Coordinates of C-alpha atoms in Angstrom, one line a residue:
Chain A
X15 CA 18.1 17.6 -5.1
X16 CA 16.6 14.5 -6.7
X17 CA 15.0 11.8 -4.5
X18 CA 16.6 8.4 -5.4
X19 CA 13.4 6.5 -4.8
X20 CA 10.8 8.4 -6.9
X21 CA 13.4 10.3 -9.1
X22 CA 11.6 13.6 -8.7
X23 CA 13.0 16.8 -7.3
X24 CA 11.6 17.8 -3.9
X25 CA 12.3 21.5 -3.5
X26 CA 8.7 22.1 -2.3
X27 CA 8.8 19.9 0.8
X28 CA 7.6 21.6 4.0
X29 CA 9.5 19.5 6.5
X30 CA 10.2 20.7 10.0
X31 CA 13.3 18.6 10.2
X32 CA 14.9 20.9 7.6
X33 CA 15.3 23.5 10.4
X34 CA 18.1 21.3 11.8
X35 CA 19.4 19.7 8.7
X36 CA 20.7 21.1 5.5
X37 CA 19.0 18.8 3.1
X38 CA 17.8 15.2 2.8
X39 CA 18.3 12.8 0.0
X40 CA 14.9 11.2 0.4
X41 CA 11.8 13.3 -0.2
X42 CA 9.2 13.7 2.5
X43 CA 6.5 11.8 0.6
X44 CA 8.8 8.7 0.2
X45 CA 9.8 9.0 3.8
X46 CA 6.2 8.8 4.9
X47 CA 5.9 5.4 3.2
X48 CA 8.4 4.0 5.8
X49 CA 6.8 3.0 9.0
X50 CA 8.9 4.3 11.9
X51 CA 8.3 2.4 15.1
X52 CA 11.4 3.0 17.4
X53 CA 10.6 -0.2 19.3
X54 CA 12.6 -0.9 22.4
X55 CA 13.2 -4.4 23.7
X56 CA 15.8 -6.6 25.3
X57 CA 18.0 -9.3 23.8
X58 CA 20.1 -11.3 26.2
X59 CA 19.9 -8.4 28.7
X60 CA 21.0 -5.9 26.2
X61 CA 18.7 -3.0 25.2
X62 CA 17.9 -3.0 21.6
X63 CA 16.1 -0.4 19.4
X64 CA 14.5 -1.1 16.1
X65 CA 13.8 1.9 13.9
X66 CA 11.5 0.7 11.1
X67 CA 8.9 -2.1 10.7
X68 CA 10.2 -4.5 8.0
X69 CA 7.3 -4.2 5.7
X70 CA 6.2 -2.6 2.4
X71 CA 8.4 0.2 1.2
X72 CA 11.3 -0.5 3.5
X73 CA 11.4 -4.1 2.4
X74 CA 11.5 -3.1 -1.2
X75 CA 14.2 -0.5 -0.6
X76 CA 16.4 -3.0 1.4
X77 CA 16.0 -5.5 -1.4
X78 CA 17.0 -2.9 -4.0
X79 CA 20.1 -2.2 -2.0
X80 CA 21.0 -5.8 -1.0
X81 CA 19.7 -7.8 -3.9
X82 CA 20.0 -5.4 -6.8
X83 CA 23.2 -3.7 -5.6
X84 CA 21.9 -0.1 -5.7
X85 CA 24.3 1.7 -3.5
X86 CA 22.7 5.0 -4.1
X87 CA 19.9 4.0 -1.6
X88 CA 22.3 3.5 1.3
X89 CA 22.1 7.0 2.9
X90 CA 18.4 7.3 2.8
X91 CA 17.6 5.0 5.8
X92 CA 19.3 6.9 8.6
X93 CA 19.7 10.4 7.3
X94 CA 16.9 11.8 9.4
X95 CA 18.1 10.2 12.6
X96 CA 21.9 10.2 12.2
X97 CA 22.4 13.2 14.4
X98 CA 20.3 12.0 17.3
X99 CA 21.6 8.5 17.2
X100 CA 25.2 9.8 17.1
X101 CA 24.5 11.8 20.3
X102 CA 22.5 9.0 22.0
X103 CA 25.3 6.4 21.4
X104 CA 28.3 8.6 22.1
X105 CA 31.3 6.7 23.3
X106 CA 30.2 3.4 21.8
X107 CA 32.0 1.6 18.9
X108 CA 30.0 0.2 16.1
X109 CA 30.4 -3.5 15.4
X110 CA 28.6 -4.9 12.3
X111 CA 26.8 -8.1 12.2
X112 CA 28.8 -10.0 9.6
X113 CA 27.9 -11.3 6.2
X114 CA 29.9 -13.8 4.2
X115 CA 32.8 -12.2 2.4
X116 CA 32.1 -13.6 -1.0
X117 CA 28.6 -12.0 -0.9
X118 CA 30.3 -8.7 -0.1
X119 CA 32.7 -9.2 -3.0
X120 CA 29.9 -9.9 -5.4
X121 CA 28.1 -6.8 -4.2
X122 CA 31.1 -4.6 -4.1
X123 CA 30.2 -3.3 -0.7
X124 CA 28.8 -4.4 2.6
X125 CA 25.2 -3.2 2.9
X126 CA 25.3 -2.9 6.7
X127 CA 28.4 -0.8 6.6
X128 CA 27.1 1.6 4.0
X129 CA 23.8 2.1 5.8
X130 CA 25.4 2.9 9.1
X131 CA 28.2 5.0 7.5
X132 CA 26.4 8.3 8.4
X133 CA 26.7 7.8 12.2
X134 CA 29.6 9.7 13.6
X135 CA 30.9 7.0 15.8
X136 CA 34.1 4.9 15.6
X137 CA 33.6 1.6 13.7
X138 CA 35.4 -1.7 13.6
X139 CA 35.0 -5.1 11.9
X140 CA 35.2 -7.6 14.7
X141 CA 33.1 -10.6 13.6
X142 CA 33.1 -12.7 10.5
X143 CA 31.1 -15.6 9.0
X144 CA 33.2 -18.7 8.2
X145 CA 30.8 -20.1 5.6
X146 CA 27.9 -19.3 3.4
X147 CA 24.8 -19.4 5.7
X148 CA 21.6 -17.5 5.2
X149 CA 19.2 -17.2 8.1
X150 CA 16.3 -16.2 5.8
X151 CA 16.5 -19.5 3.9
X152 CA 16.1 -21.6 7.1
X153 CA 13.1 -22.7 9.0
X154 CA 12.7 -21.1 12.5
X155 CA 13.7 -24.3 14.3
X156 CA 16.9 -24.6 12.3
X157 CA 18.0 -21.0 12.9
X158 CA 20.1 -21.8 16.0
X159 CA 22.7 -23.5 13.8
X160 CA 24.2 -20.0 13.4
X161 CA 26.2 -20.7 16.5
X162 CA 28.8 -22.5 14.6
X163 CA 29.1 -19.9 11.8
X164 CA 29.9 -16.6 13.5
X165 CA 33.4 -16.1 14.9
X166 CA 35.5 -13.2 16.2
X167 CA 38.6 -12.1 14.2
X168 CA 41.6 -13.0 16.4
X169 CA 44.2 -10.6 17.7
X170 CA 42.0 -7.6 17.7
X171 CA 41.3 -5.3 20.6
X172 CA 37.7 -5.5 21.7
X173 CA 36.3 -2.1 22.8
X174 CA 34.5 -1.8 26.2
X175 CA 31.3 -0.3 24.9
X176 CA 29.9 -1.8 21.8
X177 CA 27.0 -0.9 19.6
X178 CA 25.9 -3.9 17.5
X179 CA 24.1 -2.9 14.3
X180 CA 22.2 -4.9 11.7
X181 CA 19.7 -4.2 8.9
X182 CA 16.9 -6.8 9.5
X183 CA 16.0 -8.8 12.6
X184 CA 13.6 -11.7 12.5
X185 CA 14.2 -14.3 15.2
X186 CA 17.1 -12.6 16.9
X187 CA 19.3 -15.7 16.9
X188 CA 22.1 -14.1 15.0
X189 CA 22.2 -11.1 17.3
X190 CA 22.1 -13.4 20.4
X191 CA 25.1 -15.3 19.1
X192 CA 27.0 -12.1 18.3
X193 CA 26.3 -10.7 21.7
X194 CA 27.6 -13.8 23.4
X195 CA 30.7 -13.9 21.3
X196 CA 31.5 -10.2 22.1
X197 CA 30.8 -10.6 25.8
X198 CA 33.0 -13.7 26.0
X199 CA 35.9 -11.7 24.5
X200 CA 35.8 -8.9 27.0
X201 CA 33.1 -6.4 26.0
X202 CA 31.6 -4.7 29.1
X203 CA 28.5 -3.2 27.7
X204 CA 26.7 -4.1 24.5
X205 CA 23.8 -2.2 22.9
X206 CA 21.9 -3.2 19.8
X207 CA 20.6 -0.9 17.0
X208 CA 18.5 -2.5 14.2
X209 CA 17.3 -0.8 11.1
X210 CA 14.1 -2.8 10.7
X211 CA 12.4 -5.7 12.4
X212 CA 9.6 -8.1 11.6
X213 CA 6.7 -7.5 13.9
X214 CA 3.9 -10.1 14.1
Chain B
X2 CA 29.5 10.1 -20.2
X3 CA 28.2 6.6 -19.4
X4 CA 25.6 4.9 -21.5
X5 CA 23.7 1.9 -20.2
X6 CA 24.4 -1.0 -22.5
X7 CA 21.0 -2.6 -21.7
X8 CA 18.5 0.2 -21.7
X9 CA 20.5 3.0 -23.4
X10 CA 20.0 5.4 -20.6
X11 CA 22.2 8.5 -20.8
X12 CA 20.5 10.6 -18.1
X13 CA 23.1 11.1 -15.4
X14 CA 20.5 11.3 -12.7
X15 CA 19.8 7.6 -13.0
X16 CA 23.4 6.6 -12.7
X17 CA 25.1 5.5 -9.5
X18 CA 28.6 4.5 -8.7
X19 CA 29.9 1.4 -6.8
X20 CA 33.7 1.9 -6.1
X21 CA 33.7 4.5 -9.0
X22 CA 32.3 2.0 -11.5
X23 CA 29.1 3.4 -13.0
X24 CA 25.9 1.4 -13.1
X25 CA 22.4 2.2 -14.4
X26 CA 19.7 2.7 -11.8
X27 CA 16.8 2.9 -14.3
X28 CA 16.8 -0.7 -15.3
X29 CA 18.1 -2.1 -12.0
X30 CA 14.8 -3.9 -11.4
X31 CA 15.3 -6.1 -14.4
X32 CA 17.6 -9.1 -13.8
X33 CA 20.6 -9.6 -15.9
X34 CA 19.2 -12.7 -17.4
X35 CA 18.7 -13.8 -21.0
X36 CA 16.4 -16.6 -22.1
X37 CA 18.5 -19.7 -22.9
X38 CA 17.2 -20.2 -26.4
X39 CA 18.6 -19.7 -29.9
X40 CA 17.1 -17.1 -32.2
X41 CA 16.5 -19.4 -35.1
X42 CA 14.0 -22.3 -35.4
X43 CA 13.4 -24.9 -37.9
X44 CA 11.1 -23.8 -40.6
X45 CA 7.5 -24.5 -39.7
X46 CA 4.7 -24.5 -42.2
X47 CA 1.3 -24.1 -40.7
X48 CA -2.1 -22.8 -41.8
X49 CA -4.1 -20.8 -39.3
X50 CA -7.3 -22.6 -38.3
X51 CA -10.2 -20.2 -38.2
X52 CA -13.9 -20.9 -37.9
X53 CA -14.8 -17.8 -40.0
X54 CA -13.7 -16.1 -43.1
X55 CA -11.7 -12.9 -43.1
X56 CA -13.3 -9.9 -44.7
X57 CA -12.0 -8.4 -48.0
X58 CA -10.3 -5.5 -46.2
X59 CA -8.6 -7.8 -43.6
X60 CA -7.2 -10.0 -46.4
X61 CA -5.9 -7.0 -48.3
X62 CA -4.1 -5.6 -45.2
X63 CA -2.7 -9.0 -44.3
X64 CA -0.9 -9.3 -47.6
X65 CA 0.2 -5.7 -47.3
X66 CA 1.8 -6.5 -44.0
X67 CA 3.6 -9.5 -45.5
X68 CA 5.0 -7.2 -48.3
X69 CA 6.2 -4.6 -45.8
X70 CA 7.8 -7.4 -43.7
X71 CA 9.6 -8.7 -46.7
X72 CA 11.1 -5.3 -47.4
X73 CA 12.1 -5.0 -43.7
X74 CA 9.8 -2.0 -43.0
X75 CA 8.1 -1.4 -39.7
X76 CA 4.3 -1.0 -40.0
X77 CA 1.7 0.7 -37.9
X78 CA -1.8 -0.8 -38.2
X79 CA -4.3 1.9 -37.3
X80 CA -7.6 0.1 -36.9
X81 CA -10.7 0.9 -34.9
X82 CA -11.6 -1.2 -31.8
X83 CA -13.1 -4.5 -32.8
X84 CA -11.8 -4.5 -36.4
X85 CA -10.1 -7.8 -35.8
X86 CA -6.5 -6.7 -35.4
X87 CA -5.3 -10.1 -34.2
X88 CA -6.7 -11.9 -37.3
X89 CA -4.9 -9.4 -39.6
X90 CA -1.4 -10.5 -38.4
X91 CA -1.9 -14.2 -38.7
X92 CA -0.6 -14.3 -42.3
X93 CA 2.6 -12.5 -41.3
X94 CA 3.1 -14.9 -38.4
X95 CA 2.8 -17.9 -40.7
X96 CA 5.2 -16.3 -43.2
X97 CA 7.8 -15.6 -40.4
X98 CA 7.4 -19.1 -39.0
X99 CA 8.0 -20.6 -42.5
X100 CA 11.3 -18.7 -42.6
X101 CA 12.2 -20.3 -39.3
X102 CA 12.0 -17.2 -37.2
X103 CA 10.6 -16.9 -33.7
X104 CA 7.6 -14.6 -33.3
X105 CA 7.1 -12.4 -30.3
X106 CA 3.7 -10.9 -29.5
X107 CA 4.1 -8.1 -26.9
X108 CA 1.1 -6.7 -25.1
X109 CA 1.4 -4.3 -22.1
X110 CA -1.6 -5.8 -20.2
X111 CA -1.3 -9.1 -18.4
X112 CA -5.0 -10.0 -18.7
X113 CA -4.8 -9.5 -22.5
X114 CA -1.7 -11.6 -22.7
X115 CA -3.5 -14.6 -21.2
X116 CA -6.5 -14.1 -23.6
X117 CA -4.4 -13.7 -26.8
X118 CA -2.2 -16.7 -25.9
X119 CA -5.3 -18.8 -25.5
X120 CA -6.7 -17.6 -28.8
X121 CA -3.4 -18.2 -30.7
X122 CA -3.1 -21.7 -29.3
X123 CA -6.6 -22.4 -30.7
X124 CA -5.7 -21.0 -34.1
X125 CA -2.3 -22.8 -34.3
X126 CA -2.9 -26.1 -32.5
X127 CA 0.2 -27.9 -33.8
X128 CA 2.9 -25.5 -32.6
X129 CA 4.1 -24.3 -29.2
X130 CA 2.4 -21.0 -28.1
X131 CA 3.7 -19.9 -24.7
X132 CA 2.4 -17.0 -22.5
X133 CA 5.0 -15.2 -20.4
X134 CA 4.1 -12.7 -17.7
X135 CA 5.1 -11.8 -14.2
X136 CA 4.8 -14.9 -12.0
X137 CA 4.6 -17.2 -15.1
X138 CA 8.0 -17.2 -16.6
X139 CA 9.6 -20.5 -15.9
X140 CA 9.2 -22.0 -19.3
X141 CA 10.8 -19.5 -21.7
X142 CA 10.8 -21.5 -25.0
X143 CA 8.2 -21.6 -27.7
X144 CA 7.6 -20.9 -31.4
X145 CA 5.2 -18.0 -30.7
X146 CA 5.7 -16.2 -27.5
X147 CA 3.1 -13.9 -26.0
X148 CA 4.6 -11.7 -23.4
X149 CA 4.1 -8.5 -21.4
X150 CA 6.4 -5.6 -22.0
X151 CA 8.1 -6.2 -18.7
X152 CA 9.3 -9.6 -19.8
X153 CA 10.9 -8.3 -23.0
X154 CA 14.3 -7.9 -21.3
X155 CA 14.7 -11.7 -21.5
X156 CA 14.7 -11.8 -25.3
X157 CA 17.4 -9.6 -26.7
X158 CA 17.7 -10.3 -30.4
X159 CA 15.7 -13.5 -30.1
X160 CA 12.8 -12.7 -32.4
X161 CA 12.5 -12.4 -36.1
X162 CA 9.1 -10.7 -36.0
X163 CA 7.7 -8.7 -33.2
X164 CA 4.1 -7.6 -33.0
X165 CA 3.3 -4.9 -30.4
X166 CA -0.4 -4.6 -29.5
X167 CA -1.9 -1.6 -27.7
X168 CA 1.2 0.6 -28.1
X169 CA -0.5 3.4 -26.2
X170 CA -1.4 1.3 -23.2
X171 CA -0.3 2.3 -19.7
X172 CA 2.8 0.6 -18.6
X173 CA 4.4 0.6 -22.0
X174 CA 3.6 4.0 -23.4
X175 CA 5.9 6.7 -22.0
X176 CA 8.2 4.2 -20.3
X177 CA 11.6 4.7 -21.8
X178 CA 13.1 1.5 -20.2
X179 CA 10.4 -0.8 -21.5
X180 CA 10.6 0.8 -24.9
X181 CA 14.4 0.2 -25.0
X182 CA 14.0 -3.4 -24.0
X183 CA 11.2 -4.0 -26.5
X184 CA 13.3 -2.4 -29.3
X185 CA 16.2 -4.7 -28.5
X186 CA 14.2 -7.9 -29.0
X187 CA 14.4 -7.7 -32.8
X188 CA 16.5 -5.9 -35.5
X189 CA 13.7 -5.2 -38.0
X190 CA 10.2 -6.3 -38.6
X191 CA 8.1 -4.6 -36.0
X192 CA 4.3 -4.4 -36.4
X193 CA 2.5 -1.9 -34.2
X194 CA -1.2 -2.4 -33.6
X195 CA -3.4 0.3 -32.1
X196 CA -6.8 1.9 -32.2
X197 CA -5.5 5.2 -30.9
X198 CA -1.9 5.5 -32.1
X199 CA 0.3 8.2 -30.6
X200 CA 1.8 10.7 -33.0
X201 CA 5.4 9.6 -32.9
X202 CA 4.5 6.2 -34.4
X203 CA 3.1 7.8 -37.6
X204 CA 6.6 8.0 -39.1
X205 CA 6.3 4.2 -39.9
X206 CA 4.3 2.8 -42.7
X207 CA 0.7 3.3 -41.8
X208 CA -2.1 1.0 -42.7
X209 CA -5.6 1.9 -41.8
X210 CA -8.7 -0.1 -41.2
X211 CA -11.8 1.8 -40.2
X212 CA -14.3 -1.0 -40.6
X213 CA -15.3 -3.5 -37.9
X214 CA -15.3 -7.0 -39.1
X215 CA -19.1 -7.3 -39.0
X216 CA -19.4 -4.0 -41.0
X217 CA -21.6 -2.3 -38.5
X218 CA -20.6 1.2 -37.4
X219 CA -18.9 1.9 -34.1
X220 CA -21.4 2.9 -31.4
X221 CA -21.3 6.6 -31.0
X222 CA -21.0 7.9 -27.4
X223 CA -23.7 10.1 -26.0
X224 CA -22.5 13.0 -23.8
X225 CA -24.8 13.8 -20.9
X226 CA -24.1 16.9 -18.8
X227 CA -25.8 16.6 -15.4
X228 CA -25.3 17.6 -11.8
X229 CA -24.1 15.1 -9.3
X230 CA -27.5 14.3 -7.9
X231 CA -29.0 14.2 -11.4
X232 CA -26.3 11.7 -12.4
X233 CA -27.2 9.4 -9.5
X234 CA -30.9 9.4 -10.4
X235 CA -30.1 8.9 -14.0
X236 CA -27.7 6.0 -13.2
X237 CA -30.2 4.2 -11.0
X238 CA -32.9 4.4 -13.7
X239 CA -30.5 3.3 -16.4
X240 CA -29.1 0.4 -14.5
X241 CA -32.6 -0.7 -13.6
X242 CA -33.5 -0.7 -17.3
X243 CA -30.4 -2.8 -18.2
X244 CA -31.2 -5.2 -15.4
X245 CA -34.6 -5.9 -16.8
X246 CA -33.3 -6.1 -20.4
X247 CA -30.6 -8.5 -19.1
X248 CA -27.8 -6.5 -20.5
X249 CA -24.4 -6.6 -18.8
X250 CA -22.9 -3.2 -18.1
X251 CA -19.5 -1.7 -17.3
X252 CA -19.4 1.5 -15.3
X253 CA -16.0 3.2 -15.6
X254 CA -14.6 5.4 -12.9
X255 CA -11.3 7.3 -12.8
X256 CA -10.0 6.2 -9.4
X257 CA -10.1 3.2 -7.1
X258 CA -11.5 5.3 -4.3
X259 CA -14.4 6.5 -6.3
X260 CA -14.9 2.9 -7.6
X261 CA -15.3 1.7 -4.0
X262 CA -17.6 4.5 -3.0
X263 CA -19.9 4.0 -6.0
X264 CA -20.0 0.3 -5.5
X265 CA -21.0 0.7 -1.9
X266 CA -23.8 3.0 -2.8
X267 CA -25.2 1.1 -5.8
X268 CA -25.0 -2.4 -4.4
X269 CA -27.8 -1.3 -2.0
X270 CA -30.0 -1.0 -5.1
X271 CA -28.5 -3.8 -7.3
X272 CA -27.2 -6.8 -5.3
X273 CA -25.7 -8.3 -8.5
X274 CA -23.0 -5.8 -9.0
X275 CA -19.3 -5.9 -8.1
X276 CA -16.2 -3.8 -8.3
X277 CA -13.0 -4.4 -10.3
X278 CA -9.7 -2.7 -9.9
X279 CA -5.9 -3.4 -9.8
X280 CA -5.8 -4.1 -6.1
X281 CA -8.4 -6.9 -6.2
X282 CA -6.9 -10.3 -6.0
X283 CA -9.4 -12.8 -7.5
X284 CA -9.6 -11.1 -10.9
X285 CA -10.1 -14.2 -13.0
X286 CA -13.0 -15.4 -10.8
X287 CA -14.8 -12.1 -11.1
X288 CA -14.5 -12.0 -14.9
X289 CA -15.7 -15.6 -15.0
X290 CA -18.8 -14.8 -12.9
X291 CA -19.5 -11.8 -15.0
X292 CA -19.4 -14.0 -18.1
X293 CA -21.8 -16.4 -16.5
X294 CA -24.2 -13.6 -15.7
X295 CA -23.8 -13.8 -12.0
X296 CA -22.7 -10.2 -11.9
X297 CA -24.8 -7.8 -14.0
X298 CA -22.8 -4.6 -13.4
X299 CA -19.1 -4.1 -12.8
X300 CA -17.7 -0.9 -11.4
X301 CA -14.2 -0.7 -12.8
X302 CA -11.2 1.6 -13.3
X303 CA -9.4 1.9 -16.6
X304 CA -7.9 -1.5 -16.0
X305 CA -10.6 -3.0 -18.2
X306 CA -10.4 -0.3 -20.9
X307 CA -8.9 -2.5 -23.5
X308 CA -8.5 -6.1 -24.8
X309 CA -11.7 -7.3 -23.2
X310 CA -14.6 -8.6 -25.2
X311 CA -18.0 -9.4 -23.8
X312 CA -21.1 -10.0 -25.9
X313 CA -23.9 -7.4 -25.6
X314 CA -22.0 -5.0 -23.3
X315 CA -23.2 -1.6 -22.4
X316 CA -20.9 1.1 -21.1
X317 CA -21.3 4.1 -18.8
X318 CA -18.4 6.4 -18.0
X319 CA -18.8 8.5 -14.9
X320 CA -16.6 11.6 -14.3
X321 CA -15.6 11.4 -17.9
X322 CA -14.4 15.0 -17.6
X323 CA -11.8 13.8 -15.1
X324 CA -8.1 14.5 -15.9
X325 CA -7.4 10.8 -16.1
X326 CA -9.7 10.2 -19.0
X327 CA -8.1 11.5 -22.2
X328 CA -9.5 10.9 -25.6
X329 CA -7.5 7.7 -26.1
X330 CA -9.0 6.1 -23.0
X331 CA -12.5 7.2 -24.0
X332 CA -12.1 5.8 -27.5
X333 CA -10.9 2.5 -26.2
X334 CA -13.7 2.4 -23.6
X335 CA -16.3 3.1 -26.3
X336 CA -14.7 0.3 -28.4
X337 CA -15.7 -2.3 -25.8
X338 CA -19.3 -2.1 -27.1
X339 CA -20.8 -4.1 -30.0
X340 CA -17.9 -6.4 -30.7
X341 CA -20.0 -9.5 -31.3
X342 CA -21.8 -10.7 -34.5
X343 CA -25.0 -11.2 -32.6
X344 CA -25.0 -7.9 -30.8
X345 CA -23.3 -5.4 -33.2
X346 CA -24.5 -2.3 -31.4
X347 CA -24.9 -1.0 -27.9
X348 CA -25.0 2.1 -25.8
X349 CA -22.1 4.3 -24.6
X350 CA -22.7 7.2 -22.2
X351 CA -20.2 9.8 -21.1
X352 CA -21.4 11.5 -17.9
X353 CA -19.9 14.6 -16.5
X354 CA -20.5 17.9 -14.8
X355 CA -18.7 19.6 -17.6
X356 CA -17.7 18.6 -21.1
X357 CA -14.0 18.3 -21.5
X358 CA -11.9 18.6 -24.6
X359 CA -11.1 14.9 -24.5
X360 CA -14.7 13.9 -24.6
X361 CA -15.4 16.2 -27.6
X362 CA -12.3 14.8 -29.5
X363 CA -13.2 11.2 -28.8
X364 CA -16.8 11.6 -30.1
X365 CA -15.7 13.5 -33.2
X366 CA -13.0 10.9 -33.9
X367 CA -15.4 8.0 -33.6
X368 CA -17.9 9.9 -35.9
X369 CA -15.2 10.5 -38.5
X370 CA -14.2 6.8 -38.4
X371 CA -17.8 5.9 -39.0
X372 CA -17.9 8.0 -42.2
X373 CA -15.7 5.4 -44.0
X374 CA -18.4 2.8 -43.9

């Protein structure tokens, strides 16, 4: 097995997690560079969990995946937690926070979808963005403009229990909007799972 | 079998697939961008402006380089540290410019790029000399471009003459991607410069120059084998002596951790010392203060092993039996000493608990180079 980050084989890893898993793509040394926080907090009365701190190695990896289109890195983020998360969120349906479709076409894949592919839950695409709009390019005070951008795909059945997933959370405005849209359209229970969040 | 069109990678480990379309992961960090310039210039006729005369050997090698360039052969210039390698290539540069070809000067180290660009701009004041390195690559045009190896991906087939300095330096040597990008910049007409060339470059035409431009011999390193405590006492004494003689001094250490530790210990004795490594931010400021004489001693990693010229510098290498110091590093470090007309000699010390193979080879190579004088 070759680690996709450091490009070295990692047969000599002594990792306790290997008792429960067959093998990991990411070697243990590279995994230690990620800062795991598992932070719990509330957004609009929904429990949310953030797995990593958005800093250092995780930032670089996400950039390589999103900005440089390196799809080989997609499985490394959640492979160690996929089993536990699948058990913890059993019965929920994954809904992705949307990105603009032209960006996805340029990339050839949707980065949120490929990251959360390893969770054994049912998945649907419910939301979409109607125009090019990047939160990261805006100032914090302007970020509430996202309200006009995110919409729900019409004529689709909204499941009762929803797990909303995203890769990076900064201010949380996008997530708030998504939660509101979902609740207005008949979702009973919404939980949030975020790969990484900015902690200040 | 997929072969990357940019970096020529055929190793299947570095190849990923998006929707069954292969892509190269090895050069993914380099943007798919090409400098918006044409490969040809108008013919420019300039004469290099130098304040000093070149020595006889330098002139002879200069014309030899022009001959090889006319034949389209790649040349390796094997010259000792401080022989004046930059001055040797000036004649070829003027020849290439007169043919209307753009000249690329590739150096792996960023600090050296800045210095060489400044020097070339002084030598050729009438033409555009541009330095390009990470964080300074908005203006991509120029007649002579001085760039780091990481920026070479911007210039596929844009140069008529490429000079690669320090071919054995860290980010370039052994990096297949950078090598592929550098080789793509020009069809023929490479000139490699080095004081410690690796073996695989010896298949090119080799030109040697074992004399420094001031005709003094290279300072020969002295190997001192001492215990750790003995080294500390010796160092304090030696640094004290340099302090009173007003000689600036570099102390080389293998790792950043050791660098910090030694700095912490010695700055109790010598307040005018400082440390220098890759993680430090205000590098220019420290070098400036060292030039002014504010700092007398600099504890440094191998980041300052090449391309740096200070008058009257003395060098001490601690842990020179460490794995990270091979003979190339040690020869380069010893070459920092005595590069000035006024101070053609100096002292080099290799300290260690044991004497490694690299130390022996470095000393013997320097001694054999001195026999040519």
